[in-house]
Tab-separated table of C-alpha atoms in Angstrom:
chain	number	residue	atom	x	y	z
P	24	MET	CA	-18.126	12.880	18.726
P	25	ARG	CA	-21.312	10.828	18.589
P	26	GLY	CA	-21.775	8.416	15.682
P	27	PRO	CA	-25.028	7.703	13.819
P	28	ALA	CA	-27.657	5.570	15.584
P	29	MET	CA	-28.445	3.601	12.449
P	30	ASN	CA	-26.100	0.664	11.853
P	31	PHE	CA	-24.706	-0.344	8.540
P	32	GLU	CA	-27.018	-3.313	7.976
P	33	GLN	CA	-30.045	-1.108	8.551
P	34	ALA	CA	-28.672	1.560	6.171
P	35	VAL	CA	-28.068	-0.731	3.248
P	36	ALA	CA	-31.453	-2.380	3.736
P	37	GLN	CA	-33.153	0.948	3.207
P	38	PHE	CA	-30.828	2.664	0.628
P	39	ASP	CA	-28.721	1.874	-2.375
P	40	PRO	CA	-25.142	3.287	-2.084
P	41	VAL	CA	-23.384	4.936	-4.964
P	42	LEU	CA	-19.600	5.452	-4.820
P	43	GLY	CA	-17.134	7.585	-6.638
P	44	LEU	CA	-13.512	7.375	-5.935
P	45	GLU	CA	-10.902	9.964	-6.815
P	46	VAL	CA	-7.280	8.847	-6.189
P	47	HIS	CA	-4.365	11.281	-6.271
P	48	VAL	CA	-0.933	9.650	-7.077
P	49	GLU	CA	2.309	11.516	-6.690
P	50	LEU	CA	4.735	10.335	-9.425
P	51	ASN	CA	8.246	9.334	-8.535
P	52	THR	CA	10.031	11.523	-11.126
P	53	GLU	CA	13.262	13.167	-9.991
P	54	THR	CA	11.981	16.642	-10.689
P	55	LYS	CA	8.661	18.549	-10.339
P	56	MET	CA	5.969	18.734	-12.961
P	57	PHE	CA	6.869	22.126	-14.444
P	58	CYS	CA	10.367	22.881	-13.121
P	59	GLY	CA	13.693	21.277	-12.216
P	60	CYS	CA	13.233	21.187	-8.374
P	61	ALA	CA	13.902	17.990	-6.594
P	62	THR	CA	11.040	15.835	-5.316
P	63	ILE	CA	12.735	14.206	-2.310
P	64	PHE	CA	10.309	13.429	0.521
P	65	GLY	CA	11.133	14.832	3.944
P	66	GLY	CA	13.516	17.627	2.942
P	67	GLU	CA	13.936	20.741	5.038
P	68	PRO	CA	10.824	22.961	4.544
P	69	ASN	CA	10.979	25.219	1.570
P	70	SER	CA	14.444	23.855	0.511
P	71	GLN	CA	13.190	22.444	-2.814
P	72	VAL	CA	11.500	25.477	-4.344
P	73	CYS	CA	12.194	27.841	-7.282
P	74	PRO	CA	10.316	30.803	-8.942
P	75	VAL	CA	8.336	28.449	-11.087
P	76	CYS	CA	6.826	26.283	-8.376
P	77	LEU	CA	6.308	29.424	-6.247
P	78	GLY	CA	4.548	31.066	-9.134
P	79	LEU	CA	6.668	34.188	-9.024
P	80	PRO	CA	6.078	36.819	-11.803
P	81	GLY	CA	8.071	36.223	-14.939
P	82	SER	CA	8.613	32.416	-14.400
P	83	LEU	CA	7.397	29.982	-16.968
P	84	PRO	CA	6.481	26.310	-16.616
P	85	VAL	CA	8.052	23.554	-18.732
P	86	VAL	CA	6.408	20.145	-18.875
P	87	ASN	CA	8.209	17.182	-17.347
P	88	GLY	CA	8.366	14.616	-20.137
P	89	ALA	CA	8.884	11.696	-17.751
P	90	ALA	CA	5.727	12.608	-15.945
P	91	VAL	CA	3.742	12.700	-19.164
P	92	GLU	CA	5.115	9.242	-20.054
P	93	SER	CA	4.128	7.838	-16.681
P	94	ALA	CA	0.656	9.410	-16.997
P	95	ALA	CA	0.130	7.759	-20.336
P	96	ARG	CA	1.315	4.364	-19.017
P	97	ILE	CA	-1.037	4.596	-16.101
P	98	GLY	CA	-3.862	5.299	-18.530
P	99	LEU	CA	-2.954	2.330	-20.671
P	100	ALA	CA	-2.676	0.063	-17.768
P	101	LEU	CA	-6.212	1.163	-16.676
P	102	ASN	CA	-7.438	0.200	-20.167
P	103	CYS	CA	-8.013	3.870	-21.067
P	104	ARG	CA	-7.898	5.502	-24.418
P	105	ILE	CA	-4.943	7.947	-24.695
P	106	ALA	CA	-6.082	11.181	-26.117
P	107	PRO	CA	-4.131	12.253	-29.267
P	108	ARG	CA	-4.191	15.781	-27.925
P	109	SER	CA	-4.561	16.906	-24.306
P	110	ARG	CA	-3.925	20.220	-22.754
P	111	PHE	CA	-3.393	21.866	-19.384
P	112	ALA	CA	-5.789	24.395	-17.748
P	113	ARG	CA	-5.599	26.725	-14.840
P	114	LYS	CA	-7.906	25.761	-11.975
P	115	ASN	CA	-8.437	28.978	-9.993
P	116	TYR	CA	-8.813	28.965	-6.246
P	117	PHE	CA	-7.165	30.530	-3.211
P	118	TYR	CA	-5.422	28.412	-0.673
P	119	PRO	CA	-2.394	29.369	1.417
P	120	ASP	CA	-0.561	26.258	0.112
P	121	MET	CA	-1.298	27.194	-3.506
P	122	PRO	CA	1.350	29.880	-4.150
P	123	LYS	CA	0.132	30.866	-7.628
P	124	ASN	CA	-3.545	30.991	-6.496
P	125	TYR	CA	-4.223	28.557	-9.348
P	126	GLN	CA	-3.310	25.037	-9.978
P	127	ILE	CA	-2.088	23.760	-13.305
P	128	SER	CA	-4.301	20.811	-14.057
P	129	GLN	CA	-6.189	19.262	-16.920
P	130	TYR	CA	-9.930	19.861	-17.319
P	131	ASP	CA	-11.907	19.223	-20.472
P	132	GLU	CA	-8.987	17.548	-22.381
P	133	PRO	CA	-7.327	14.983	-20.034
P	134	ILE	CA	-4.611	12.644	-21.256
P	135	ALA	CA	-6.544	9.356	-20.546
P	136	ILE	CA	-10.232	8.665	-20.699
P	137	GLU	CA	-12.750	5.721	-20.636
P	138	GLY	CA	-11.023	2.847	-18.957
P	139	TYR	CA	-11.727	0.279	-16.247
P	140	LEU	CA	-10.185	-1.832	-13.522
P	141	ASP	CA	-11.549	-5.190	-12.382
P	142	VAL	CA	-11.534	-6.015	-8.670
P	143	ASP	CA	-12.580	-9.081	-6.839
P	144	VAL	CA	-14.570	-9.168	-3.527
P	145	ASP	CA	-15.712	-12.428	-2.035
P	146	GLY	CA	-15.523	-14.224	-5.306
P	147	ARG	CA	-17.351	-11.747	-7.350
P	148	THR	CA	-15.673	-9.434	-9.935
P	149	TYR	CA	-16.646	-5.798	-9.974
P	150	ARG	CA	-15.685	-3.745	-13.048
P	151	ILE	CA	-14.919	-0.194	-11.885
P	152	GLY	CA	-15.291	2.250	-14.766
P	153	ILE	CA	-12.545	4.875	-15.060
P	154	GLU	CA	-13.839	8.242	-16.346
P	155	ARG	CA	-10.481	9.913	-16.681
P	156	ALA	CA	-6.868	10.122	-15.501
P	157	HIS	CA	-5.405	13.541	-15.791
P	158	MET	CA	-2.129	15.352	-14.948
P	159	GLU	CA	-1.702	18.153	-12.575
P	160	GLU	CA	0.697	19.546	-9.981
P	161	ASP	CA	0.470	18.987	-6.213
P	162	THR	CA	-0.085	21.820	-3.736
P	163	GLY	CA	2.155	22.740	-0.862
P	164	LYS	CA	1.422	21.671	2.649
P	165	SER	CA	-0.034	23.716	5.596
P	166	LEU	CA	1.077	22.830	9.047
P	167	HIS	CA	-1.161	24.121	11.919
P	168	MET	CA	0.739	24.551	15.121
P	169	GLY	CA	-0.291	24.674	18.718
P	170	GLY	CA	-3.657	22.934	18.553
P	171	ALA	CA	-4.562	19.533	19.923
P	172	THR	CA	-5.660	18.061	16.502
P	173	GLY	CA	-3.124	19.427	14.064
P	174	ARG	CA	-6.056	21.155	12.202
P	175	ILE	CA	-6.455	24.897	11.776
P	176	HIS	CA	-9.250	25.001	14.397
P	177	GLY	CA	-7.535	25.725	17.710
P	178	ALA	CA	-4.138	26.270	16.258
P	179	ASP	CA	-1.959	29.215	17.381
P	180	TYR	CA	-0.390	29.771	13.947
P	181	SER	CA	0.229	28.078	10.620
P	182	LEU	CA	3.368	27.339	8.638
P	183	VAL	CA	3.476	26.509	4.894
P	184	ASP	CA	5.943	24.165	3.345
P	185	TYR	CA	6.123	24.551	-0.489
P	186	ASN	CA	8.409	21.621	-1.120
P	187	ARG	CA	5.421	19.640	-2.304
P	188	ALA	CA	4.094	22.404	-4.579
P	189	GLY	CA	4.552	21.220	-8.133
P	190	ILE	CA	5.142	17.505	-7.475
P	191	PRO	CA	3.723	15.626	-10.516
P	192	LEU	CA	0.279	14.271	-9.661
P	193	ILE	CA	-2.113	12.031	-11.504
P	194	GLU	CA	-5.743	12.167	-10.492
P	195	ILE	CA	-7.696	9.020	-11.433
P	196	VAL	CA	-11.491	9.415	-11.321
P	197	THR	CA	-13.933	6.617	-11.422
P	198	LYS	CA	-17.357	6.764	-12.925
P	199	PRO	CA	-20.185	6.312	-10.524
P	200	ILE	CA	-19.883	2.823	-8.942
P	201	THR	CA	-23.317	1.176	-8.549
P	202	GLY	CA	-24.556	-2.292	-7.754
P	203	THR	CA	-22.260	-2.845	-4.792
P	204	GLY	CA	-24.999	-2.944	-2.150
P	205	ASP	CA	-23.748	-4.025	1.200
P	206	LYS	CA	-20.279	-4.670	-0.318
P	207	ALA	CA	-19.715	-0.949	-1.084
P	208	PRO	CA	-17.028	-0.480	1.669
P	209	GLU	CA	-15.165	-3.639	0.610
P	210	VAL	CA	-15.369	-2.721	-3.075
P	211	ALA	CA	-13.983	0.735	-2.332
P	212	LYS	CA	-11.022	-0.806	-0.385
P	213	ALA	CA	-10.485	-3.515	-3.082
P	214	TYR	CA	-10.385	-0.826	-5.863
P	215	VAL	CA	-7.772	1.259	-4.080
P	216	THR	CA	-5.748	-1.875	-3.270
P	217	ALA	CA	-5.764	-2.990	-6.877
P	218	LEU	CA	-4.913	0.454	-8.074
P	219	ARG	CA	-2.000	0.666	-5.620
P	220	ASP	CA	-0.720	-2.708	-6.780
P	221	LEU	CA	-1.011	-1.678	-10.377
P	222	LEU	CA	0.858	1.626	-9.848
P	223	ARG	CA	3.613	-0.145	-7.889
P	224	ALA	CA	3.967	-2.657	-10.747
P	225	LEU	CA	4.274	0.149	-13.288
P	226	GLY	CA	7.043	1.667	-11.132
P	227	VAL	CA	5.608	5.139	-11.466
P	228	SER	CA	5.095	5.905	-7.706
P	229	ASP	CA	6.104	4.616	-4.352
P	230	VAL	CA	2.379	4.685	-3.478
P	231	ARG	CA	3.040	5.261	0.212
P	232	MET	CA	-0.354	6.148	1.572
P	233	GLU	CA	1.090	7.067	5.009
P	234	GLN	CA	3.339	9.682	3.301
P	235	GLY	CA	0.555	10.994	1.120
P	236	SER	CA	1.877	9.827	-2.206
P	237	LEU	CA	-1.379	8.003	-2.769
P	238	ARG	CA	-4.539	9.663	-1.373
P	239	CYS	CA	-8.147	8.705	-1.883
P	240	ASP	CA	-11.178	11.007	-1.848
P	241	ALA	CA	-14.341	8.872	-1.279
P	242	ASN	CA	-17.565	10.184	-2.673
P	243	VAL	CA	-20.687	8.527	-1.264
P	244	SER	CA	-24.402	9.070	-1.922
P	245	LEU	CA	-27.570	7.146	-1.199
P	246	ARG	CA	-30.691	6.669	-3.128
P	247	PRO	CA	-33.947	4.840	-2.159
P	248	SER	CA	-33.657	2.172	-4.833
P	249	PRO	CA	-31.198	1.229	-7.678
P	250	ASP	CA	-33.459	2.794	-10.330
P	251	ALA	CA	-33.852	6.106	-8.564
P	252	PRO	CA	-31.727	9.227	-9.455
P	253	PHE	CA	-28.400	9.575	-7.642
P	254	GLY	CA	-28.611	11.260	-4.185
P	255	THR	CA	-26.505	14.246	-3.076
P	256	ARG	CA	-22.899	13.135	-2.335
P	257	SER	CA	-20.356	13.892	0.282
P	258	GLU	CA	-16.598	13.785	-0.419
P	259	THR	CA	-14.437	12.519	2.335
P	260	LYS	CA	-10.947	13.940	1.549
P	261	ASN	CA	-7.494	12.451	1.731
P	262	VAL	CA	-8.137	9.128	3.264
P	263	ASN	CA	-4.664	7.679	3.660
P	264	SER	CA	-4.933	4.004	4.370
P	265	LEU	CA	-6.705	1.035	2.796
P	266	ARG	CA	-8.452	0.208	6.068
P	267	SER	CA	-9.585	3.778	6.423
P	268	VAL	CA	-11.097	3.811	2.882
P	269	GLU	CA	-13.339	0.945	3.901
P	270	ARG	CA	-14.192	2.526	7.243
P	271	ALA	CA	-14.943	5.975	5.841
P	272	VAL	CA	-17.350	4.636	3.165
P	273	ARG	CA	-19.056	2.500	5.825
P	274	HIS	CA	-19.431	5.555	8.124
P	275	GLU	CA	-20.757	7.815	5.454
P	276	ILE	CA	-23.431	5.264	4.427
P	277	GLU	CA	-24.549	5.012	8.063
P	278	ARG	CA	-24.403	8.841	8.622
P	279	GLN	CA	-26.302	9.676	5.497
P	280	ALA	CA	-28.909	6.981	6.060
P	281	GLN	CA	-29.497	8.397	9.502
P	282	ILE	CA	-30.065	11.887	8.200
P	283	LEU	CA	-32.383	10.729	5.439
P	284	THR	CA	-34.581	8.601	7.602
P	285	GLU	CA	-35.011	11.529	9.960
P	286	GLY	CA	-36.253	13.716	7.077
P	287	GLY	CA	-33.076	15.692	6.666
P	288	THR	CA	-31.047	16.510	3.592
P	289	ILE	CA	-27.493	15.724	2.675
P	290	VAL	CA	-25.231	18.656	2.118
P	291	GLN	CA	-22.855	18.528	-0.873
P	292	GLU	CA	-19.579	19.071	0.917
P	293	THR	CA	-16.096	17.867	1.595
P	294	ARG	CA	-15.583	16.031	4.889
P	295	HIS	CA	-12.614	15.282	7.109
P	296	TRP	CA	-11.845	11.659	8.133
P	297	HIS	CA	-10.817	11.079	11.755
P	298	GLU	CA	-8.851	7.899	12.114
P	299	ASP	CA	-9.062	7.812	15.862
P	300	THR	CA	-12.910	7.989	16.021
P	301	GLY	CA	-13.836	6.410	12.751
P	302	ARG	CA	-16.037	9.440	11.957
P	303	THR	CA	-16.245	12.278	9.407
P	304	THR	CA	-16.775	15.909	10.116
P	305	SER	CA	-17.872	18.649	7.810
P	306	GLY	CA	-15.174	20.470	5.785
P	307	ARG	CA	-16.316	22.986	3.239
P	308	THR	CA	-19.190	23.243	0.785
P	309	LYS	CA	-18.232	21.433	-2.395
P	310	GLU	CA	-17.467	23.655	-5.373
P	311	GLU	CA	-18.738	22.860	-8.811
P	312	ALA	CA	-16.460	22.988	-11.773
P	313	GLU	CA	-17.596	26.491	-12.827
P	314	ASP	CA	-16.509	27.803	-9.439
P	315	TYR	CA	-12.918	27.109	-10.348
P	316	ARG	CA	-13.088	29.262	-13.532
P	317	TYR	CA	-11.023	26.922	-15.590
P	318	PHE	CA	-9.311	28.257	-18.654
P	319	PRO	CA	-6.569	26.933	-20.882
P	320	GLU	CA	-3.069	27.369	-19.522
P	321	PRO	CA	-1.517	29.998	-21.814
P	322	ASP	CA	2.111	29.113	-21.058
P	323	LEU	CA	2.063	25.416	-22.043
P	324	ALA	CA	1.549	23.827	-25.445
P	325	PRO	CA	-0.877	20.893	-25.786
P	326	VAL	CA	0.393	17.423	-25.279
P	327	VAL	CA	0.372	15.493	-28.536
P	328	ALA	CA	0.453	11.682	-28.309
P	329	SER	CA	1.213	9.887	-31.596
P	330	GLU	CA	0.025	6.381	-32.195
P	331	GLN	CA	3.544	5.184	-32.450
P	332	TRP	CA	4.527	6.687	-29.038
P	333	VAL	CA	1.454	5.187	-27.376
P	334	GLU	CA	2.255	1.727	-28.754
P	335	GLN	CA	5.819	2.072	-27.555
P	336	LEU	CA	4.599	2.758	-24.075
P	337	ARG	CA	2.010	-0.018	-24.247
P	338	ALA	CA	4.889	-2.374	-24.904
P	339	THR	CA	6.471	-1.483	-21.608
P	340	LEU	CA	3.449	-2.384	-19.423
P	341	PRO	CA	4.170	-5.072	-16.878
P	342	GLU	CA	2.067	-8.224	-16.340
P	343	PRO	CA	-1.102	-7.147	-14.526
P	344	PRO	CA	-0.750	-7.789	-10.780
P	345	ALA	CA	-3.796	-10.007	-10.536
P	346	ALA	CA	-2.593	-12.166	-13.377
P	347	ARG	CA	0.857	-12.279	-11.782
P	348	ARG	CA	-0.468	-13.400	-8.494
P	349	SER	CA	-2.457	-16.211	-10.078
P	350	ARG	CA	0.604	-17.341	-12.039
P	351	LEU	CA	2.940	-17.342	-8.978
P	352	GLN	CA	0.362	-19.024	-6.807
P	353	GLU	CA	0.081	-21.895	-9.262
P	354	GLN	CA	3.846	-22.103	-9.693
P	355	TRP	CA	4.507	-22.074	-5.901
P	356	GLY	CA	1.630	-24.384	-4.965
P	357	PHE	CA	0.293	-21.958	-2.319
P	358	THR	CA	-3.269	-22.167	-1.019
P	359	ASP	CA	-5.497	-19.138	-1.403
P	360	LEU	CA	-5.041	-18.349	2.306
P	361	GLU	CA	-1.247	-18.591	2.000
P	362	MET	CA	-1.242	-16.319	-1.071
P	363	ARG	CA	-3.492	-13.849	0.729
P	364	ASP	CA	-1.082	-13.768	3.634
P	365	VAL	CA	1.828	-13.220	1.346
P	366	VAL	CA	0.112	-10.293	-0.383
P	367	ASN	CA	-1.110	-8.724	2.876
P	368	ALA	CA	2.416	-8.890	4.171
P	369	ASP	CA	3.723	-7.054	1.106
P	370	ALA	CA	6.033	-9.978	0.511
P	371	LEU	CA	5.154	-11.077	-2.924
P	372	ASP	CA	8.137	-9.401	-4.570
P	373	LEU	CA	10.502	-10.490	-1.830
P	374	ILE	CA	9.493	-14.103	-1.996
P	375	GLU	CA	9.687	-14.038	-5.837
P	376	GLN	CA	13.183	-12.588	-5.651
P	377	THR	CA	14.206	-15.135	-2.983
P	378	VAL	CA	12.995	-18.006	-5.144
P	379	THR	CA	14.814	-16.579	-8.138
P	380	ALA	CA	17.954	-16.414	-5.875
P	381	GLY	CA	17.598	-20.191	-5.328
P	382	ALA	CA	15.262	-20.800	-2.425
P	383	THR	CA	12.251	-23.018	-2.497
P	384	PRO	CA	8.910	-21.139	-2.390
P	385	ALA	CA	8.095	-22.813	0.996
P	386	GLY	CA	11.480	-21.842	2.350
P	387	ALA	CA	11.209	-18.273	1.140
P	388	LYS	CA	7.765	-17.915	2.629
P	389	LYS	CA	8.845	-19.465	5.907
P	390	TRP	CA	11.458	-16.791	6.600
P	391	TRP	CA	9.754	-13.698	5.160
P	392	LEU	CA	6.382	-14.401	6.759
P	393	GLY	CA	7.797	-15.912	9.925
P	394	GLU	CA	11.030	-14.475	11.504
P	395	LEU	CA	11.383	-11.428	9.335
P	396	ALA	CA	7.728	-10.484	9.494
P	397	ARG	CA	7.910	-10.744	13.255
P	398	ARG	CA	10.927	-8.427	13.409
P	399	SER	CA	9.229	-6.045	11.013
P	400	ASN	CA	6.301	-5.796	13.428
P	401	ASP	CA	8.597	-5.344	16.450
P	402	THR	CA	10.659	-2.627	14.858
P	403	GLY	CA	8.018	-0.847	12.807
P	404	VAL	CA	10.221	-1.174	9.685
P	405	ALA	CA	8.281	-2.216	6.645
P	406	LEU	CA	9.307	-5.706	5.411
P	407	PRO	CA	10.599	-4.465	2.077
P	408	ASP	CA	12.670	-1.827	3.941
P	409	MET	CA	14.507	-4.216	6.278
P	410	ALA	CA	18.281	-4.431	5.967
P	411	VAL	CA	18.279	-7.917	4.507
P	412	ASP	CA	17.761	-8.746	0.874
P	413	ALA	CA	16.373	-11.773	-1.032
P	414	ALA	CA	19.843	-13.126	-1.810
P	415	ALA	CA	20.761	-13.221	1.904
P	416	VAL	CA	17.503	-15.018	2.778
P	417	ALA	CA	18.025	-17.493	-0.020
P	418	ARG	CA	21.519	-18.185	1.310
P	419	ILE	CA	20.239	-18.685	4.888
P	420	GLU	CA	17.636	-21.047	3.568
P	421	GLU	CA	20.279	-22.934	1.673
P	422	LEU	CA	22.512	-23.329	4.778
P	423	VAL	CA	19.528	-24.672	6.723
P	424	ALA	CA	18.477	-27.045	3.921
P	425	THR	CA	21.940	-28.512	3.545
P	426	GLY	CA	22.316	-29.117	7.366
P	427	SER	CA	24.977	-26.413	7.928
P	428	LEU	CA	22.660	-24.435	10.266
P	429	ASN	CA	19.542	-25.224	12.286
P	430	ASP	CA	16.728	-22.672	12.619
P	431	LYS	CA	18.075	-21.203	15.878
P	432	MET	CA	21.480	-20.566	14.250
P	433	ALA	CA	19.762	-19.183	11.198
P	434	ARG	CA	18.011	-16.593	13.380
P	435	GLN	CA	21.402	-15.593	14.742
P	436	VAL	CA	22.618	-15.166	11.251
P	437	ILE	CA	19.664	-12.864	10.532
P	438	ASP	CA	20.543	-10.928	13.661
P	439	GLY	CA	24.019	-10.388	12.236
P	440	VAL	CA	22.880	-9.444	8.794
P	441	LEU	CA	20.402	-6.892	10.182
P	442	ALA	CA	23.167	-5.562	12.411
P	443	GLY	CA	25.406	-4.888	9.407
P	444	GLU	CA	27.940	-7.617	10.182
P	445	GLY	CA	28.064	-8.741	6.499
P	446	ASP	CA	26.405	-11.351	4.327
P	447	PRO	CA	25.247	-14.639	5.812
P	448	ASP	CA	28.574	-16.449	5.201
P	449	GLU	CA	30.460	-13.633	6.858
P	450	VAL	CA	28.167	-13.741	9.842
P	451	VAL	CA	28.499	-17.532	10.153
P	452	ALA	CA	32.361	-17.302	10.094
P	453	ALA	CA	32.570	-14.348	12.420
P	454	ARG	CA	30.167	-15.865	15.045
P	455	GLY	CA	31.515	-19.412	14.700
P	456	LEU	CA	28.141	-20.853	13.863
P	457	VAL	CA	28.812	-24.403	12.992
P	458	LEU	CA	26.101	-27.107	13.323
P	459	VAL	CA	27.429	-30.051	15.394
P	460	SER	CA	26.203	-33.292	13.793
P	461	ASP	CA	29.208	-35.506	14.436
P	462	ASP	CA	28.130	-38.505	16.475
P	463	GLY	CA	31.276	-38.616	18.546
P	464	ALA	CA	30.783	-35.004	19.725
P	465	LEU	CA	27.108	-35.504	20.323
P	466	THR	CA	27.237	-38.866	22.115
P	467	THR	CA	28.958	-37.275	25.213
P	468	ALA	CA	26.258	-34.615	25.499
P	469	VAL	CA	23.522	-37.257	25.037
P	470	ASP	CA	24.903	-39.475	27.802
P	471	GLU	CA	25.148	-36.503	30.118
P	472	ALA	CA	21.607	-35.524	29.416
P	473	ILE	CA	20.365	-38.968	30.257
P	474	ALA	CA	22.403	-39.198	33.423
P	475	VAL	CA	21.247	-35.856	34.696
P	476	ASN	CA	17.600	-36.399	33.827
P	477	ALA	CA	17.243	-40.075	34.855
P	478	ASP	CA	13.541	-39.627	35.639
P	479	VAL	CA	12.767	-38.375	32.172
P	480	ALA	CA	14.883	-41.149	30.641
P	481	ASP	CA	12.816	-43.762	32.501
P	482	LYS	CA	9.557	-42.211	31.205
P	483	VAL	CA	10.927	-42.616	27.610
P	484	ARG	CA	11.991	-46.163	28.343
P	485	SER	CA	8.479	-46.922	29.639
P	486	GLY	CA	6.926	-45.896	26.322
P	487	LYS	CA	6.349	-42.114	26.822
P	488	VAL	CA	8.354	-41.214	23.750
P	489	ALA	CA	7.207	-37.661	23.659
P	490	ALA	CA	9.215	-37.002	26.885
P	491	VAL	CA	12.414	-37.336	24.789
P	492	GLY	CA	11.832	-33.678	23.824
P	493	ALA	CA	13.068	-32.635	27.246
P	494	LEU	CA	16.255	-34.528	26.762
P	495	VAL	CA	16.740	-33.037	23.266
P	496	GLY	CA	16.387	-29.644	24.868
P	497	ALA	CA	19.034	-30.465	27.456
P	498	VAL	CA	21.477	-31.463	24.725
P	499	MET	CA	20.672	-28.342	22.717
P	500	LYS	CA	21.343	-26.212	25.753
P	501	ALA	CA	24.638	-28.046	26.473
P	502	THR	CA	25.814	-27.434	22.835
P	503	ARG	CA	24.581	-23.865	22.889
P	504	GLY	CA	22.000	-24.607	20.274
P	505	GLN	CA	24.563	-25.791	17.684
P	506	ALA	CA	23.599	-29.452	17.699
P	507	ASP	CA	21.555	-31.135	14.881
P	508	ALA	CA	18.368	-31.659	16.787
P	509	GLY	CA	17.148	-34.411	14.477
P	510	ARG	CA	20.323	-36.421	15.002
P	511	VAL	CA	20.287	-35.794	18.789
P	512	ARG	CA	16.746	-37.276	18.967
P	513	GLN	CA	17.922	-40.374	17.073
P	514	LEU	CA	20.874	-40.892	19.312
P	515	LEU	CA	18.830	-40.405	22.513
P	516	LEU	CA	16.323	-43.061	21.445
P	517	GLU	CA	19.080	-45.420	20.418
P	518	ARG	CA	20.911	-45.062	23.749
P	519	LEU	CA	17.590	-45.577	25.619
P	520	GLY	CA	16.741	-48.662	23.532
P	521	VAL	CA	13.464	-47.220	22.283
P	522	GLU	CA	12.007	-47.650	18.850
P	523	GLU	CA	9.314	-45.433	17.408
């Protein structure tokens, strides 16, 4: 698959990009949007279905009140106005993973309208206008078997899993995003990142992009100058990682610029994103709203939101993530770079919980971004999903800070906790992890290290103090890592008659 010849810098020098981002969010309600079926991810195919979500004749939908509440809270957190009256509509189109041949959605009367979300890129704040946030149900999922790519082209046959059909879904649609220039890809990524953080703080979704519970459709168009009419847009569907959002927008800008400079025209269409190549390919011609033949859903009453109910929900909103990060950074004394590392590692909540459990911010950061992050990378288990909690990390840090453990022993405690051997104190007791700091016990090991490594000892005596590290290592080895390294160093220098 050959990419465009025009690079990104050339493209944004000739054209002004305009973005539009549509994000679908699966809510984490226990039951589906219009029936009582479970919403558990990863269940046996077609094990969580009923006549309602399959659209069988005679079945009638019932609105999930918890989903409506979540939708309104999302709207409020996005600074939207909650409509006093919203209603559902039928969006008609045929897809094999759409068992009713229509999707219950909202069209001309969504629950939340006219909001915004501020995002920061390289020190500049971009206000992203929110056109609407509306409720709908998710579709099922088609699985194309036998082909090399998992897509329908080249597949031998297809299977359909309807477990996802009817999962509560919120679609958040931005207004056209202009004025981003060469920062368009970064702004798109920053917006989805900020939105993900906000939804997580609200507790309305697990926002796992890799599982499809948060999916971004990236609309991109180009125009010759900022005062020209909008160009024809393409819509890259279901981009499922933050990095891919940035890459997809960048690629579409390059691709469209290449076509336009060669005298071609942009086709209004959906496009597929290919993670492996960093390219998009044509999907289907993009339908207009009238093609869906919307009409009011006759089996559902309008959703009426009283002012009192809206204000009750507003009172439940959490501290905005950006404000929370700024507050914690100031409290913890972290630099901008340290805070960025914490956020990128998805460790903000973990460190806050560990500090609340008694650890210092520096100690909590040391373990979560050091030893535990390394193990997370090695095992492929996300940091928040590791089998160690904030209380355990706080206790380990306390044992180190009070001199009961050294770092090496602390790592052994982490081994035990992750292996299910109990809490840190139980692991310490079971493994006999006791830090040896008694001078009487250490002196023998120190004298042996000096005797066995006489040449090193002479170097230290001659003024090469750094060489004492080798002797410390010998003592640590002899004590199986259970000696107080600091005290060992002091004893070695005393025995060698060296002052620092």
